[in-house]
GROMACS .gro file of C-alpha atoms in nm:
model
  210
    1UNK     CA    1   2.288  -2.724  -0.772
    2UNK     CA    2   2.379  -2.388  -0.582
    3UNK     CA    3   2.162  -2.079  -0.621
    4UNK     CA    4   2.141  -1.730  -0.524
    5UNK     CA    5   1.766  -1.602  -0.334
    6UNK     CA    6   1.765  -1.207  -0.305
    7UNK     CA    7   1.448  -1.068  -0.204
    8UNK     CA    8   1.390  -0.726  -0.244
    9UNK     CA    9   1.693  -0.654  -0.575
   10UNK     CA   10   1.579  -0.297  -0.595
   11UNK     CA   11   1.678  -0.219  -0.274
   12UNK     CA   12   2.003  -0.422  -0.244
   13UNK     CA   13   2.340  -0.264  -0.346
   14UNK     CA   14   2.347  -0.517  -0.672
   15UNK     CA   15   2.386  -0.312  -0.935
   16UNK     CA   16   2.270  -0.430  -1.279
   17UNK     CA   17   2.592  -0.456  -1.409
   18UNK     CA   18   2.656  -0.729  -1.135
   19UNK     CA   19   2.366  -0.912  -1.251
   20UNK     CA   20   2.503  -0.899  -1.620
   21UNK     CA   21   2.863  -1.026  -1.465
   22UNK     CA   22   2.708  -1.320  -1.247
   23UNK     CA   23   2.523  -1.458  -1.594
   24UNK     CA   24   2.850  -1.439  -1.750
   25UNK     CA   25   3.025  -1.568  -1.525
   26UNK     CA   26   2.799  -1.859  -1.434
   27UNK     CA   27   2.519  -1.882  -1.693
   28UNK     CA   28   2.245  -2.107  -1.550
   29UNK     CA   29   2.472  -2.296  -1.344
   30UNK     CA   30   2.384  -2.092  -1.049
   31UNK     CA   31   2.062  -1.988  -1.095
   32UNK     CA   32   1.905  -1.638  -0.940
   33UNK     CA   33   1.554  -1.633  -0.758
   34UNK     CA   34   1.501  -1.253  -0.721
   35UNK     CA   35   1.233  -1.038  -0.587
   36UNK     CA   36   1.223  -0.677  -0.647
   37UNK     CA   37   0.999  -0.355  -0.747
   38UNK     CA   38   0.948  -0.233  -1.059
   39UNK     CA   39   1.318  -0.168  -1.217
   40UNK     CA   40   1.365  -0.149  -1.551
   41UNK     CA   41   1.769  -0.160  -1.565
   42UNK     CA   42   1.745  -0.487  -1.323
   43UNK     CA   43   1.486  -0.627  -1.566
   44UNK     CA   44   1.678  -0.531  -1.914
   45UNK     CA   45   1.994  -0.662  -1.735
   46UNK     CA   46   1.812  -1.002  -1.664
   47UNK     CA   47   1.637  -1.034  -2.042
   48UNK     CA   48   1.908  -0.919  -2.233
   49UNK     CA   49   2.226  -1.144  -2.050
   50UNK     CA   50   2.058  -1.456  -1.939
   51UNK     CA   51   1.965  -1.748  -2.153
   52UNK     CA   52   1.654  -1.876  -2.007
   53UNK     CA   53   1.408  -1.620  -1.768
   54UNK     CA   54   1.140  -1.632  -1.606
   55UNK     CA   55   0.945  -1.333  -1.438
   56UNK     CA   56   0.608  -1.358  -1.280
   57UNK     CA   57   0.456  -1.001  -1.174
   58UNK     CA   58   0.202  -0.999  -0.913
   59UNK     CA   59  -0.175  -0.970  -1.049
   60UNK     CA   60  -0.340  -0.605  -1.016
   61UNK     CA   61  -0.581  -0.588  -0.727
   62UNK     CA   62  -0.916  -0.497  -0.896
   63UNK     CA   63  -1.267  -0.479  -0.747
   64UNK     CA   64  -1.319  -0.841  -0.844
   65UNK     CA   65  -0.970  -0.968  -0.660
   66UNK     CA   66  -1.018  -0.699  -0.313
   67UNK     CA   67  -1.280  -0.940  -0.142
   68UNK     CA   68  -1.020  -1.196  -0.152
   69UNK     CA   69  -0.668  -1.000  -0.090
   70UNK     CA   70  -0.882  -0.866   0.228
   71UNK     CA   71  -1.005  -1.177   0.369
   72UNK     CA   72  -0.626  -1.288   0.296
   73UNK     CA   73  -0.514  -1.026   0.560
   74UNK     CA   74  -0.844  -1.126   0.829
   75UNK     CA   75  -1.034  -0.815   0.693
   76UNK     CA   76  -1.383  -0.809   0.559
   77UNK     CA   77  -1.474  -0.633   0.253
   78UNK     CA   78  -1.757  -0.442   0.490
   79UNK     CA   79  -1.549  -0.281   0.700
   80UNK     CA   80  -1.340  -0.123   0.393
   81UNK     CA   81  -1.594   0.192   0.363
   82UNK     CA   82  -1.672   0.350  -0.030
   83UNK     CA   83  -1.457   0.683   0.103
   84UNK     CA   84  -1.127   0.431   0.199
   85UNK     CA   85  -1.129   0.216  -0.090
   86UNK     CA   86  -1.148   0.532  -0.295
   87UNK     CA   87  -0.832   0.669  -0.088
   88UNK     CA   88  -0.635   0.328  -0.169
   89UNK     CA   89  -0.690   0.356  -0.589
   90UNK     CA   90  -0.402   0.388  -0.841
   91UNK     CA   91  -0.425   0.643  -1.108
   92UNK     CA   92  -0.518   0.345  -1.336
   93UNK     CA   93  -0.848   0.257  -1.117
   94UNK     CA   94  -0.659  -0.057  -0.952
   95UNK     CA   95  -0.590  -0.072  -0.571
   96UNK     CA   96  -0.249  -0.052  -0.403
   97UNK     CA   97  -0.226  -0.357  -0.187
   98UNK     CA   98  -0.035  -0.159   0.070
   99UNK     CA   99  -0.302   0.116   0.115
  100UNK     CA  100  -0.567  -0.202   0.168
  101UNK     CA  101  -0.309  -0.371   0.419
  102UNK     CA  102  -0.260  -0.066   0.590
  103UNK     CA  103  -0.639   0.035   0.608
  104UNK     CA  104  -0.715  -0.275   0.737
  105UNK     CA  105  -0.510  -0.217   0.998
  106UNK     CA  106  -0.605   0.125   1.131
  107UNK     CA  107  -1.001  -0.030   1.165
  108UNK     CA  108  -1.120   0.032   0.754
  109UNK     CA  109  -1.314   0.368   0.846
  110UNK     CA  110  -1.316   0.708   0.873
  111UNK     CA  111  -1.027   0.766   0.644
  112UNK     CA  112  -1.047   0.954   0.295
  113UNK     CA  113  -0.666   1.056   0.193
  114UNK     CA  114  -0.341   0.851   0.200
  115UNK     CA  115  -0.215   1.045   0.495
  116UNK     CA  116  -0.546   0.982   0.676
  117UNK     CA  117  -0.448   0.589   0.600
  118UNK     CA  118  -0.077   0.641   0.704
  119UNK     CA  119  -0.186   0.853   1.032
  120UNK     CA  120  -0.445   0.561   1.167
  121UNK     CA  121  -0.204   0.273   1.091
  122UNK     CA  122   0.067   0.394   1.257
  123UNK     CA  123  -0.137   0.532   1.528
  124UNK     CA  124  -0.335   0.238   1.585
  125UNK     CA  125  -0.042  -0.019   1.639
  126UNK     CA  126   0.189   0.228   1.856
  127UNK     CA  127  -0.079   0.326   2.091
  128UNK     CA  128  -0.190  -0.065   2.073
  129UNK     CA  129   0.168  -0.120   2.194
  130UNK     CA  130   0.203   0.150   2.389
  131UNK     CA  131   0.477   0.299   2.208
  132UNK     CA  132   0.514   0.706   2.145
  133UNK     CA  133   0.413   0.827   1.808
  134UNK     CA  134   0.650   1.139   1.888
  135UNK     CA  135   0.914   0.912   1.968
  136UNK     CA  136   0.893   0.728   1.652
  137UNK     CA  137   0.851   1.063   1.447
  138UNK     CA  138   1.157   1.202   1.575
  139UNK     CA  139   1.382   0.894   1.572
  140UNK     CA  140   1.302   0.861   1.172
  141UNK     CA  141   1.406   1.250   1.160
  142UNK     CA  142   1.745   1.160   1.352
  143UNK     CA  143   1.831   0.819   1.138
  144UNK     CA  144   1.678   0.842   0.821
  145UNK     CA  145   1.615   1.212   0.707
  146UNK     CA  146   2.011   1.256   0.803
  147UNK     CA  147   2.112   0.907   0.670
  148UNK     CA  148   1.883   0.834   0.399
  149UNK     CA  149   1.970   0.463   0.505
  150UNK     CA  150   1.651   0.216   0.483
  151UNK     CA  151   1.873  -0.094   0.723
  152UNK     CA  152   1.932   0.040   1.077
  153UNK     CA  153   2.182  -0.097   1.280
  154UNK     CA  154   2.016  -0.296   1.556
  155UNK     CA  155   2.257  -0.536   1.730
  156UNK     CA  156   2.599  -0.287   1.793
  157UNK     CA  157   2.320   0.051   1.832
  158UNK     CA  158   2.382   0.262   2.108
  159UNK     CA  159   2.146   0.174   2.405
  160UNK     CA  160   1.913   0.484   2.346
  161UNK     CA  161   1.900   0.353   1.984
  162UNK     CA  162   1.835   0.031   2.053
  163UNK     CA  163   1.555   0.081   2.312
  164UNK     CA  164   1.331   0.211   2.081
  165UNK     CA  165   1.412  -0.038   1.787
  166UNK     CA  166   1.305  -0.293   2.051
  167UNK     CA  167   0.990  -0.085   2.141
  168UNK     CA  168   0.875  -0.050   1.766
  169UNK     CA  169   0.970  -0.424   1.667
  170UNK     CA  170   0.748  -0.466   1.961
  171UNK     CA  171   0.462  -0.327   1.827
  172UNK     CA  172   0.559  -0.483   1.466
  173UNK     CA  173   0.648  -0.145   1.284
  174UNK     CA  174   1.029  -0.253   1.253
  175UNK     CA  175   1.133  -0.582   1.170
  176UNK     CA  176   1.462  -0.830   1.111
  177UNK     CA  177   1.684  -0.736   0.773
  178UNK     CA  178   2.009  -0.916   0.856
  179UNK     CA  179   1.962  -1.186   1.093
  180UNK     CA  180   2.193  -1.276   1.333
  181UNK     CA  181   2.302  -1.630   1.346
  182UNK     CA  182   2.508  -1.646   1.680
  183UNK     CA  183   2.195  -1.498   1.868
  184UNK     CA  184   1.829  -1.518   1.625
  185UNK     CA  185   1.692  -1.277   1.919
  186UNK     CA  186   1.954  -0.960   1.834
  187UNK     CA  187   1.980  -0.956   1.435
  188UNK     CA  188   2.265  -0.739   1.282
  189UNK     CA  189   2.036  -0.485   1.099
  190UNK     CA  190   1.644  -0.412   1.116
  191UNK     CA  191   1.389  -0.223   0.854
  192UNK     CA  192   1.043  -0.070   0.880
  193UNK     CA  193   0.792  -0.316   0.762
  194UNK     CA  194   0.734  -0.111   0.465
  195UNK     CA  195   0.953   0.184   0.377
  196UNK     CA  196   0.654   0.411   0.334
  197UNK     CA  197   0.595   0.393   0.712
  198UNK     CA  198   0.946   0.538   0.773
  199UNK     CA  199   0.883   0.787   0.500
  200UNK     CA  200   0.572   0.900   0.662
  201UNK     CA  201   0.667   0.952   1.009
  202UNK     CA  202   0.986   1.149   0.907
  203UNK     CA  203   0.744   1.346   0.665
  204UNK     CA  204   0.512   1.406   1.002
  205UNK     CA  205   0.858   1.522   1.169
  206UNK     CA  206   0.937   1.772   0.886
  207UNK     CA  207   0.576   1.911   0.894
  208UNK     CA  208   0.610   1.982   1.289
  209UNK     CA  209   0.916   2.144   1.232
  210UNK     CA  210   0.804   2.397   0.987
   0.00000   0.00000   0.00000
């Protein structure tokens, strides 16, 4: 039986109203496997048309679950100081998983705001790499704060473009979106890991210009 895998709906260009035409169109003949962030038009579009639905959501991450999401990721609970895990809370008293990914990363101390988070991450892995923070600061303000496009080209970017897509998918920041099956090595499109990383370093390039 064919079927359709999406991850990442609420970022795609499928439109609820697509979703309510495939069901029509195909019922559970071709079934959907979709990922996506909270949306409630994808969701209403998906309860409301189909016939049979599933939906799993993710379980909060509460001070009984962090020992284990951090150990998941090769971090200790230890290293996560009182002042970080504070810094990483939703408004409902739960942790944001990416906040704890992200502290992880930039070493679990000495951080007590999101930005402070945001600032060691992405410092931590450029300068691991060797890459230029100021490079990567202004490149978001050149693509995405003119653009507002999340998929960069990667494998038809100029060479000055492309150079530093290769040096930050070097040091992990960007990755693959639209692979490339004639050559795996030079996919069509790449992304930012996480979209909050390229929404912090082209707020850090707003700031400086001020």
């Amino acid at each position: 039986m064919p079927s359709f895998v999406l991850d990442g709906l609420s970022e795609s260009e499928i439109s609820p109203k697509t979703l309510r035409e495939h069901v029509a169109a195909f019922g559970t003949n071709v079934p959907l496997l979709l990922s996506s962030r909270p949306s409630k038009t994808h969701r209403e579009a998906i309860e409301q048309n189909a016939s049979a639905w599933i939906i799993l959501e993710p379980e909060r991450l509460t001070d009984d679950t962090l020992n284990a999401f951090v150990q998941v990721y090769g971090g200790s609970i230890e290293a996560l100081g009182a002042e970080v895990r504070d810094a990483c809370r939703d408004t409902d008293g739960t942790y944001l998983p990416i906040l704890i990914r992200l502290a992880i990363l930039a070493g679990g101390r000495g951080m007590q705001s999101i930005r402070d988070i945001y600032a060691g991450t992405v410092n931590q892995i450029l300068s691991t790499k060797g890459v230029s923070t100021d490079d990567a600061v202004r490149f978001c303000l050149d693509t995405y704060w003119k653009t507002g496009e999340r998929r960069l080209r990667f494998a038809d970017a100029p060479r000055e473009v492309k150079n530093i897509l290769v040096a930050l998918m070097g040091a992990d920041l960007v990755v693959a979106a639209e692979t490339n099956l004639a050559d795996p090595d030079n996919p069509h499109s790449v992304r930012f890991f996480h979209d909050s990383i390229q929404s912090y370093l082209t707020a850090v390039a707003l700031v400086r210009e001020q």
